[in-house]
PDB file of C-alpha atoms and ligand atoms in Angstrom:
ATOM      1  CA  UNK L   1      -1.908  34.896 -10.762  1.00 56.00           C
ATOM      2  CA  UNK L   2      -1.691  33.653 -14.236  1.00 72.00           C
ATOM      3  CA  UNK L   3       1.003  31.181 -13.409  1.00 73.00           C
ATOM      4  CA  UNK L   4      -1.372  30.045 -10.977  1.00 77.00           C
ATOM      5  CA  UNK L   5      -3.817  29.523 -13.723  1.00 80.00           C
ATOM      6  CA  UNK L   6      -1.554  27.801 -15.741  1.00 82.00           C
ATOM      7  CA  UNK L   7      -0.900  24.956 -12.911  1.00 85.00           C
ATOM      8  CA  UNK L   8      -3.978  24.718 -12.340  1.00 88.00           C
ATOM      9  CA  UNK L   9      -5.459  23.916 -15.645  1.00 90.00           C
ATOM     10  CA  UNK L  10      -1.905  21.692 -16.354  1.00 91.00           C
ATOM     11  CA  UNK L  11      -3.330  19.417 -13.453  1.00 95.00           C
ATOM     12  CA  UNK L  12      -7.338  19.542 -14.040  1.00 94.00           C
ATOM     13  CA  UNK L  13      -6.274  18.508 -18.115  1.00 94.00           C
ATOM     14  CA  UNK L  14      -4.049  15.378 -16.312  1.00 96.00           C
ATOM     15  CA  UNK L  15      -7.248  14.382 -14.583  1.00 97.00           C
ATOM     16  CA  UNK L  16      -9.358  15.081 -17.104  1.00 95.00           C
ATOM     17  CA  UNK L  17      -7.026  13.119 -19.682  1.00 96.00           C
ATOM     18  CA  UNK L  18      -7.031   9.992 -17.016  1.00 94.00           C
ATOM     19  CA  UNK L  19      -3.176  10.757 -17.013  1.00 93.00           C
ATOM     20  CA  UNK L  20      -2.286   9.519 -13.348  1.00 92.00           C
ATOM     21  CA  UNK L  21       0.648   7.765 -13.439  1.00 92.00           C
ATOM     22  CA  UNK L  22       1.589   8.325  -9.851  1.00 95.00           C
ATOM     23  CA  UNK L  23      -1.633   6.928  -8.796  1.00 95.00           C
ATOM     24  CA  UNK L  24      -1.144   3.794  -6.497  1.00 95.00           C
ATOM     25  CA  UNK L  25      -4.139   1.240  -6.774  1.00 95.00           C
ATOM     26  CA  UNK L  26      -3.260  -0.829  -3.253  1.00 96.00           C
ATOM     27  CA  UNK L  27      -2.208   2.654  -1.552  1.00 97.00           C
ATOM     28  CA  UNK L  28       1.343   3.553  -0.721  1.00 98.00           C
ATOM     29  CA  UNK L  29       3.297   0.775   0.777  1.00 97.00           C
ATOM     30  CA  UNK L  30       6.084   2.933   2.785  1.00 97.00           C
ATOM     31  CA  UNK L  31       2.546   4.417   5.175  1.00 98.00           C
ATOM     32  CA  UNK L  32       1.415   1.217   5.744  1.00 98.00           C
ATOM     33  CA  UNK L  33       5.073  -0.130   7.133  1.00 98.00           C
ATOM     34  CA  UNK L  34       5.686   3.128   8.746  1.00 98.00           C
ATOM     35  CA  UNK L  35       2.184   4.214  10.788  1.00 98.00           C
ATOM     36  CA  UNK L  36       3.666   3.421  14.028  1.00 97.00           C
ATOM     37  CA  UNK L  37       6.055   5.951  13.719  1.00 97.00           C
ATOM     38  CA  UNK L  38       3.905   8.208  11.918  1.00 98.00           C
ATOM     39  CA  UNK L  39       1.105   8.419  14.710  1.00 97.00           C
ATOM     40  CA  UNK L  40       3.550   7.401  17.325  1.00 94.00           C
ATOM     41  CA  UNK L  41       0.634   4.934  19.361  1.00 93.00           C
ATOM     42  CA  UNK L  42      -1.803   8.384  19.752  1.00 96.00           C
ATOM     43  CA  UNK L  43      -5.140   7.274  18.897  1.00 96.00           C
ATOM     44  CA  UNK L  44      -7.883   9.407  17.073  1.00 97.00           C
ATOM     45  CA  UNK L  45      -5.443  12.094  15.839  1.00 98.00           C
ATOM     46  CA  UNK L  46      -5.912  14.095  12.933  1.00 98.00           C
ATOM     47  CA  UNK L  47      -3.936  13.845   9.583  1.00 98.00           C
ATOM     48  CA  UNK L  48      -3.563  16.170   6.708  1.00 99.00           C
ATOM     49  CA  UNK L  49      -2.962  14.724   3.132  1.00 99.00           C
ATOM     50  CA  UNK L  50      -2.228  18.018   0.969  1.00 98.00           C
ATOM     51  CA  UNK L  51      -2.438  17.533  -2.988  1.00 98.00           C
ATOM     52  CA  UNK L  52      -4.740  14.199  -1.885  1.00 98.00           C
ATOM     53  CA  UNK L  53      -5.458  13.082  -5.456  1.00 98.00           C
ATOM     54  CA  UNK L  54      -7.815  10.229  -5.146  1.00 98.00           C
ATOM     55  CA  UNK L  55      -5.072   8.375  -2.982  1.00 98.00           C
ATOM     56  CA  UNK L  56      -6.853   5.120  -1.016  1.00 98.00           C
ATOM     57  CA  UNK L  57      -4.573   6.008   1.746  1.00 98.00           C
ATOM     58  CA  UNK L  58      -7.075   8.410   2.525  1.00 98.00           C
ATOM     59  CA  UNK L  59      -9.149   5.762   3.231  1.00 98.00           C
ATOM     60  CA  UNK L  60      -6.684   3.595   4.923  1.00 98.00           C
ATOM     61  CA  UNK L  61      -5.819   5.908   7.956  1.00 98.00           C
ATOM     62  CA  UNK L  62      -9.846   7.036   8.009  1.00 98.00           C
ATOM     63  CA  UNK L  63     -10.051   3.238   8.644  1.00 98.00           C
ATOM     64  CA  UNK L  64      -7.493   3.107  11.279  1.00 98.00           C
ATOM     65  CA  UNK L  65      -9.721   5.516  13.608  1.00 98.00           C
ATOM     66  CA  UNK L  66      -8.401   8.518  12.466  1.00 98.00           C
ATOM     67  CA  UNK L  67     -10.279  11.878  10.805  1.00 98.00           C
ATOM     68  CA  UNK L  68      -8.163  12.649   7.425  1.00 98.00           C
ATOM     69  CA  UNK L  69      -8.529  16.236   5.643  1.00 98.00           C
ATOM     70  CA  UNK L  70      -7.222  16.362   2.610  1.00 98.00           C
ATOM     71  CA  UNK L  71      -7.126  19.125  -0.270  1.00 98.00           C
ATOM     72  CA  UNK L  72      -7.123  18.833  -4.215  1.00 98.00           C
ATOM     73  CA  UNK L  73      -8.061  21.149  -6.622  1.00 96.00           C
ATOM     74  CA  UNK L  74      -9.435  18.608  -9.099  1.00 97.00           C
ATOM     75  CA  UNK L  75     -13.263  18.140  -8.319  1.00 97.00           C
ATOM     76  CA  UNK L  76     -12.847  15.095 -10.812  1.00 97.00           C
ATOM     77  CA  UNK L  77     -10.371  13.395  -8.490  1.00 98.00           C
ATOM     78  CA  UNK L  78     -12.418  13.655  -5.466  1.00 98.00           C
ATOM     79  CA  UNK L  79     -15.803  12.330  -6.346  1.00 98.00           C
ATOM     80  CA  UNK L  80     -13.861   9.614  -7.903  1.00 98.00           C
ATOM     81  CA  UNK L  81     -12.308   9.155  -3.947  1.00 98.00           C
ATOM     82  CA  UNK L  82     -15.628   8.640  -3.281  1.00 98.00           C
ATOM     83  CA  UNK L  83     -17.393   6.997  -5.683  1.00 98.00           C
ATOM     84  CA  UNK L  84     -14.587   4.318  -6.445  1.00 98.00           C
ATOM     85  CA  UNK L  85     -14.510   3.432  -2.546  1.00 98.00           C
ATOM     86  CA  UNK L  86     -18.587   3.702  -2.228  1.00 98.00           C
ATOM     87  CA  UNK L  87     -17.979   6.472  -0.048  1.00 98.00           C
ATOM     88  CA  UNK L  88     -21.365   8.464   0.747  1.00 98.00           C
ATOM     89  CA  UNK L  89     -20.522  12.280   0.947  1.00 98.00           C
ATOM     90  CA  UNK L  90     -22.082  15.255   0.724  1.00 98.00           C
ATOM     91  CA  UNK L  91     -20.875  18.635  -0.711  1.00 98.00           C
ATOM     92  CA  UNK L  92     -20.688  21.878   1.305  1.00 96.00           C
ATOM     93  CA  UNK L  93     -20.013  25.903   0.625  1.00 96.00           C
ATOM     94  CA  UNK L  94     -17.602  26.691   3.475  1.00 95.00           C
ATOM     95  CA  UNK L  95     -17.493  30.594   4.045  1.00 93.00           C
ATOM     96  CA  UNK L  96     -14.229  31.033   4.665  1.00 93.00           C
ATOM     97  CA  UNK L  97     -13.183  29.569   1.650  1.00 94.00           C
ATOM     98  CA  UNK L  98     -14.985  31.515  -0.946  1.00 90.00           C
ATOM     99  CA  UNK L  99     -13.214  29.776  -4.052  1.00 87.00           C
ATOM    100  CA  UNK L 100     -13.832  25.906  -2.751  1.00 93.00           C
ATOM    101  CA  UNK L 101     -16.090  23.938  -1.736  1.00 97.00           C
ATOM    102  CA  UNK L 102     -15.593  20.921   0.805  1.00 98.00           C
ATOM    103  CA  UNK L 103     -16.675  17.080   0.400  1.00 98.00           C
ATOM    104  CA  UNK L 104     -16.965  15.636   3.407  1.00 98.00           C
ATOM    105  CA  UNK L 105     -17.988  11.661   3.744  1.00 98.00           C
ATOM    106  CA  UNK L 106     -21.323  11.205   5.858  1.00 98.00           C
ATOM    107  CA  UNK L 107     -19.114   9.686   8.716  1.00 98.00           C
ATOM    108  CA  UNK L 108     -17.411  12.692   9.049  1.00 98.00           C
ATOM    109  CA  UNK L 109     -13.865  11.050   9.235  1.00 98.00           C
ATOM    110  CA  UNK L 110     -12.936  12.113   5.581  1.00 98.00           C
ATOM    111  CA  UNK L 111     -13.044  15.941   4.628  1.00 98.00           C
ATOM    112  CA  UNK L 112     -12.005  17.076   1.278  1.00 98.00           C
ATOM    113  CA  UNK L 113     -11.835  20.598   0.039  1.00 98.00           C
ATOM    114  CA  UNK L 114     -11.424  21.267  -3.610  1.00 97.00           C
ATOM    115  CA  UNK L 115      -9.619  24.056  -4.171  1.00 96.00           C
ATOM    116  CA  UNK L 116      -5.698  24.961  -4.183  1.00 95.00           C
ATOM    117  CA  UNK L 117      -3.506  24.433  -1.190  1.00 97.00           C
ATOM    118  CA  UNK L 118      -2.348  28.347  -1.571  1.00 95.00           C
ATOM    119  CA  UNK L 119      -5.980  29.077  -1.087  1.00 95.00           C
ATOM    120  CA  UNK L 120      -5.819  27.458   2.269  1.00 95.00           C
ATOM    121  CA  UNK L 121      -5.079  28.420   5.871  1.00 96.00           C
ATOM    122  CA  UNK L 122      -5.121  27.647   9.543  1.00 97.00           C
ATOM    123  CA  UNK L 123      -8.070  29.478   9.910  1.00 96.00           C
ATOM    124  CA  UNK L 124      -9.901  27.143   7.811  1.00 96.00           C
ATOM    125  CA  UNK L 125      -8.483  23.579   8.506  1.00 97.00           C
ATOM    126  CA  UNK L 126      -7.085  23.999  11.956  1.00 98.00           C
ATOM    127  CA  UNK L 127      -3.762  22.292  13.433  1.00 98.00           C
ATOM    128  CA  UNK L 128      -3.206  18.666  12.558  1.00 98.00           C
ATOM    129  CA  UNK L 129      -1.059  15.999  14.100  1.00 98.00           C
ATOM    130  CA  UNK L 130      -0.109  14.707  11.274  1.00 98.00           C
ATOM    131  CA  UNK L 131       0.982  15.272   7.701  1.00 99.00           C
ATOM    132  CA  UNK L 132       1.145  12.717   4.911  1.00 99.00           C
ATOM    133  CA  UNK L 133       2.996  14.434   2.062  1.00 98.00           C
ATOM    134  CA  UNK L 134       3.703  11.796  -1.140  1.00 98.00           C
ATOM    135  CA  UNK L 135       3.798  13.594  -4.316  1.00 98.00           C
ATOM    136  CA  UNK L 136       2.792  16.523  -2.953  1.00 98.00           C
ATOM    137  CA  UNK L 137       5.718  18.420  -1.752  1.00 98.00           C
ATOM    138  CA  UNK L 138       7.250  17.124  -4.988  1.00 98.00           C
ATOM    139  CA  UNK L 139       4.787  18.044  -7.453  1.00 97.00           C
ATOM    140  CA  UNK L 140       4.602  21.735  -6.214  1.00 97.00           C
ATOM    141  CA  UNK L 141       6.396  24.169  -8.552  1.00 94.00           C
ATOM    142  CA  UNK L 142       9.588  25.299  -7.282  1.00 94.00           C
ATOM    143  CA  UNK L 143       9.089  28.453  -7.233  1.00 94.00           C
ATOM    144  CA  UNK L 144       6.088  27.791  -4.829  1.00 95.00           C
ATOM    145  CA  UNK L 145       8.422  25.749  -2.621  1.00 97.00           C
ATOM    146  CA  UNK L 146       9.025  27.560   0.148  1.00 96.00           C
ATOM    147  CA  UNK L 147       4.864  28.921   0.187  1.00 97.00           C
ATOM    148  CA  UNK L 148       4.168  25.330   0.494  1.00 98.00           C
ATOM    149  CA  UNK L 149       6.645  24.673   3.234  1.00 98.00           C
ATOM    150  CA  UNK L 150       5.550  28.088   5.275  1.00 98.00           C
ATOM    151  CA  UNK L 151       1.676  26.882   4.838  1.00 98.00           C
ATOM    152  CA  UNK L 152       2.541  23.260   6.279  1.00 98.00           C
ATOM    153  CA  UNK L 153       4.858  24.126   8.908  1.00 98.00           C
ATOM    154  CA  UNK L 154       1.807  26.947  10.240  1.00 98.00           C
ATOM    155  CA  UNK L 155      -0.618  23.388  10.400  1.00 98.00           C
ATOM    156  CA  UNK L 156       1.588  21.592  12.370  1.00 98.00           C
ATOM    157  CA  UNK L 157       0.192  20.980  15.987  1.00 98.00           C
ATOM    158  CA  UNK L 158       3.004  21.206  18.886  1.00 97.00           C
ATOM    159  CA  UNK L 159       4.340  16.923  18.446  1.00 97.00           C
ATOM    160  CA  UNK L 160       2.724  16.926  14.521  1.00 98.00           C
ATOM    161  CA  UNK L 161       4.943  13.971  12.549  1.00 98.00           C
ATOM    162  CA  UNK L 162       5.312  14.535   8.589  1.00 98.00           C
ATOM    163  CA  UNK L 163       5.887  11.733   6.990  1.00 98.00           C
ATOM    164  CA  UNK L 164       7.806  12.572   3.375  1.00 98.00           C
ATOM    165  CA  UNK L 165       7.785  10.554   0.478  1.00 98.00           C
ATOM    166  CA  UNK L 166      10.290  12.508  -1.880  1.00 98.00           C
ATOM    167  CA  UNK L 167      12.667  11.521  -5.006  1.00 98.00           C
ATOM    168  CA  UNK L 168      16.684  12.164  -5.460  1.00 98.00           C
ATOM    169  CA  UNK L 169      17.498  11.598  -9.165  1.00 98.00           C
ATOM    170  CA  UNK L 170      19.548  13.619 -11.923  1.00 97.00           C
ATOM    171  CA  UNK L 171      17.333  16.737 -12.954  1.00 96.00           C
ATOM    172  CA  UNK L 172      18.511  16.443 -15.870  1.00 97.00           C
ATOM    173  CA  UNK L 173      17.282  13.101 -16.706  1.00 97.00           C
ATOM    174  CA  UNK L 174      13.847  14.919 -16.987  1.00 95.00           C
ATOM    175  CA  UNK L 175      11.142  17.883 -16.198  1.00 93.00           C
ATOM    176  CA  UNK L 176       9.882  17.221 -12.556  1.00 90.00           C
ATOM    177  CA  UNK L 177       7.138  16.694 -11.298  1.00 94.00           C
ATOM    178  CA  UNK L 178       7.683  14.996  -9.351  1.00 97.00           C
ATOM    179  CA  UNK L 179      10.881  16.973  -8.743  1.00 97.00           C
ATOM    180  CA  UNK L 180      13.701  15.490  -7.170  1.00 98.00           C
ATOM    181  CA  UNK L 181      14.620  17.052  -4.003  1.00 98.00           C
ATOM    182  CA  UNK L 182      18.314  16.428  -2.398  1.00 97.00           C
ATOM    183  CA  UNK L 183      19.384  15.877   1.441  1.00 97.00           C
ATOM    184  CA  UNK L 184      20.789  19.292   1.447  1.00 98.00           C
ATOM    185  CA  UNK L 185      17.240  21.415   0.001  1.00 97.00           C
ATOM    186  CA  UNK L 186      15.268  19.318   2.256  1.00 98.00           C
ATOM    187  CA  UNK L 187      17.654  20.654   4.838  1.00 98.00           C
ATOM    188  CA  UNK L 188      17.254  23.860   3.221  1.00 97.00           C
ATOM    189  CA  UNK L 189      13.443  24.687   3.297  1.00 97.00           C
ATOM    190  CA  UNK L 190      12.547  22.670   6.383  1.00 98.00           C
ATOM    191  CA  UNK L 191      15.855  22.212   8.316  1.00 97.00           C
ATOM    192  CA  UNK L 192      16.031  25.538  10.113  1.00 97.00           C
ATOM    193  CA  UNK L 193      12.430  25.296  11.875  1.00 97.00           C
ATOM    194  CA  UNK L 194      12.640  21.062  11.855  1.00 98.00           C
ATOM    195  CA  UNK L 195      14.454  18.198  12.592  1.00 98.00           C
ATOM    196  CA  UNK L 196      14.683  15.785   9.539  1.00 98.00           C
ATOM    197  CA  UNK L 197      15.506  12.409  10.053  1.00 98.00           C
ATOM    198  CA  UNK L 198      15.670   9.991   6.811  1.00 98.00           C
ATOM    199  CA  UNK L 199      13.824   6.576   8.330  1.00 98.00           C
ATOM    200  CA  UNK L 200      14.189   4.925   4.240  1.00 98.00           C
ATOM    201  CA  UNK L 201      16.363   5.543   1.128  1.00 97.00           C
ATOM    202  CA  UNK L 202      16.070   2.693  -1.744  1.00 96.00           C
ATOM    203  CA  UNK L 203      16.310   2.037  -5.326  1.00 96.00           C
ATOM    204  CA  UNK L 204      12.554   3.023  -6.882  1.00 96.00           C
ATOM    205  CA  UNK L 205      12.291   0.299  -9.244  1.00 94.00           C
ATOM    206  CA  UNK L 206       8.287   1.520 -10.406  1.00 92.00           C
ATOM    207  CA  UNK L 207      10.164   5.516 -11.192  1.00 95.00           C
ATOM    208  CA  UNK L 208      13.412   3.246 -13.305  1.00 96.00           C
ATOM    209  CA  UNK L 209      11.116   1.614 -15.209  1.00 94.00           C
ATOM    210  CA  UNK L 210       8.819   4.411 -16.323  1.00 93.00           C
ATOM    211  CA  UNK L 211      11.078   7.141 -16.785  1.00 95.00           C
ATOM    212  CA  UNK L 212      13.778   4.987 -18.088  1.00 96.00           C
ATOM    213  CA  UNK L 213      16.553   6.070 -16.589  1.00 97.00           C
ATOM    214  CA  UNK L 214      19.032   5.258 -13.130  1.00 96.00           C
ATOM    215  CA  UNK L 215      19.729   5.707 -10.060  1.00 97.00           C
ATOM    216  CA  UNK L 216      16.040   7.147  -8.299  1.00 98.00           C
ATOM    217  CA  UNK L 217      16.006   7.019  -5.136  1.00 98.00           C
ATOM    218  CA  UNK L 218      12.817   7.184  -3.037  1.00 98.00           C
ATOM    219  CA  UNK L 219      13.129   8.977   0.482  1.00 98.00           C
ATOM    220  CA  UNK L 220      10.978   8.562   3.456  1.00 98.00           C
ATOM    221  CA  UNK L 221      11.236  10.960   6.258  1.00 98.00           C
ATOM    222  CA  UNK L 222      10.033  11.733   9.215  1.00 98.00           C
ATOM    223  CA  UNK L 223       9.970  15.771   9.764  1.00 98.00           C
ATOM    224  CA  UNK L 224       9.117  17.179  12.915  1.00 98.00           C
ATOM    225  CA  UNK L 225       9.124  21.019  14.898  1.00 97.00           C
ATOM    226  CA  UNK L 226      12.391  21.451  16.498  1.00 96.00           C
TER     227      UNK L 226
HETATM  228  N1  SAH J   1      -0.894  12.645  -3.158  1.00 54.24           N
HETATM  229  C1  SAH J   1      -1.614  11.999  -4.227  1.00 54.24           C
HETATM  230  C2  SAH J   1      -1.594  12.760  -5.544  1.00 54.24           C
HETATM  231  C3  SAH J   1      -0.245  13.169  -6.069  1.00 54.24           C
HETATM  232  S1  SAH J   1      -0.261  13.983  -7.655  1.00 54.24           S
HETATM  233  C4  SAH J   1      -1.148  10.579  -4.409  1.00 54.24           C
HETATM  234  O1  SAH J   1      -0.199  10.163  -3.748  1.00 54.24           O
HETATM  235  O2  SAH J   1      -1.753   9.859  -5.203  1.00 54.24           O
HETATM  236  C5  SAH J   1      -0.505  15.671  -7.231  1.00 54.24           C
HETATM  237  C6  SAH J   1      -1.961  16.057  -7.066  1.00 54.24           C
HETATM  238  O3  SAH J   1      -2.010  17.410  -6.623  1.00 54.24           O
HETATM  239  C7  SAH J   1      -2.801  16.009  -8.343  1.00 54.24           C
HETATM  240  O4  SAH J   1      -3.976  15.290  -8.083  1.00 54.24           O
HETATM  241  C8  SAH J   1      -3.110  17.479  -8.661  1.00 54.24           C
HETATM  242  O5  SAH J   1      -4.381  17.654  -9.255  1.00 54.24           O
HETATM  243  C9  SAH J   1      -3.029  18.129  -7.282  1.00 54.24           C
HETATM  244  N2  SAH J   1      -2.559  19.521  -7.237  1.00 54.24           N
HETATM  245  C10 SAH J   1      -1.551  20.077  -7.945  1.00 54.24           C
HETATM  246  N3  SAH J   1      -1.338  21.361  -7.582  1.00 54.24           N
HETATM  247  C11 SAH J   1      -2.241  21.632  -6.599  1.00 54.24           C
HETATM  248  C12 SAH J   1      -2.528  22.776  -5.801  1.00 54.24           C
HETATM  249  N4  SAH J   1      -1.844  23.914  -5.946  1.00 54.24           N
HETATM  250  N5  SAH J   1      -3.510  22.700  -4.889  1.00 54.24           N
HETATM  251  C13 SAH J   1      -4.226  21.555  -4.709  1.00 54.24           C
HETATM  252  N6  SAH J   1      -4.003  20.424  -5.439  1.00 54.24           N
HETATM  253  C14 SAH J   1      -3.033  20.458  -6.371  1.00 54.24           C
END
């Protein structure tokens, strides 16, 4: 429980500190060029976005006529989702989640509960069919991994797609997070349950230049229920 703690406040100081580096301002590139795939032509489905930051591709799938749930345990981080994109919202006490609280856009299509992903379950969010996981998986603790893995894979609806943005680098070029994950622990923790297939591998140019060091490589994949 005190680890716990200790992540959490780690994360709320970030925010708090405006220290976002991994924060894209046009929204990730790699969902954009991949959505086809992602919500293979279903319309209306719904997608989970775990660790959701204040990421506009929140935003982005809510306007491609889909409902988006996301979770984030920085309160900070979500009213600036909403404010920065003139979202209306309003905030709720959901009962079955006695330590959050959920901010949901007038709409309805955007739900966001602040709290921590381990404090989340099926009974409260449901199945999805659809997961977008960038620098979430990655910025979990590794100890937590496989907690993280077990929550997702009990959201996943029978056909749900997870689409994976995930580094491979050196570990000891530097102190995840993100931490880099290799083909063979991605086979590890979702491979037995999941078929993994890798649709993108390149050269992440933004990582290089900010951490100063080479090769990263950025992965996209596509994870699905076996
Ligand atoms: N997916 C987002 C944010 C990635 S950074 C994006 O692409 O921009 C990771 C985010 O997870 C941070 O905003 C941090 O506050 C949040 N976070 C870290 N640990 C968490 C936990 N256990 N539960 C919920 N949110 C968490």
């Amino acid at each position: 429980m005190e680890r716990d703690k200790m992540f959490v406040e780690h994360w709320q100081d970030r925010w708090d500190q405006g220290k976002m580096s991994w924060h894209e301002f046009e929204g990730n590139n790699n969902l954009k060029q991949n959505f086809d795939i992602f919500v293979n032509g279903r319309k209306a489905v719904k997608i989970f976005v775990p660790l959701c930051g204040k990421t506009l591709d929140m935003k982005w799938i809510a306007e491609q006529g889909h409902t988006v749930v996301g979770v984030e345990l920085a309160e900070k981080a979500i009213l600036e989702f909403f404010t920065e994109n003139c979202v209306p919202f309003k905030r709720k006490h959901v009962l079955m989640l006695p330590a959050g609280e959920l901010f949901k856009s007038l709409d309805g299509n955007i739900s966001i509960y602040c709290c921590s992903i381990f404090d989340i379950s099926q009974d409260v969010l449901g199945l999805f069919d659809g997961i977008w996981d960038r620098g979430s998986l990655v910025a979990i603790n590794i100890d937590d991994r496989q907690r993280y893995v077990s929550l997702m894979l009990s959201l996943m609806a029978p056909g749900c797609n997870c689409l994976l943005e995930s580094f491979i680098y050196d570990p000891t070029n530097r102190n995840g997070p993100p931490h880099p994950i290799d083909d063979d622990t991605l086979e590890e923790i979702y491979g037995t349950t999941c078929k993994i297939q890798h649709l993108s591998k390149s050269n992440s140019l933004r990582e290089q230049q900010l951490w100063g060091f080479d090769p990263i490589i950025k992965r996209l994949s596509l994870i699905t229920l076996k």
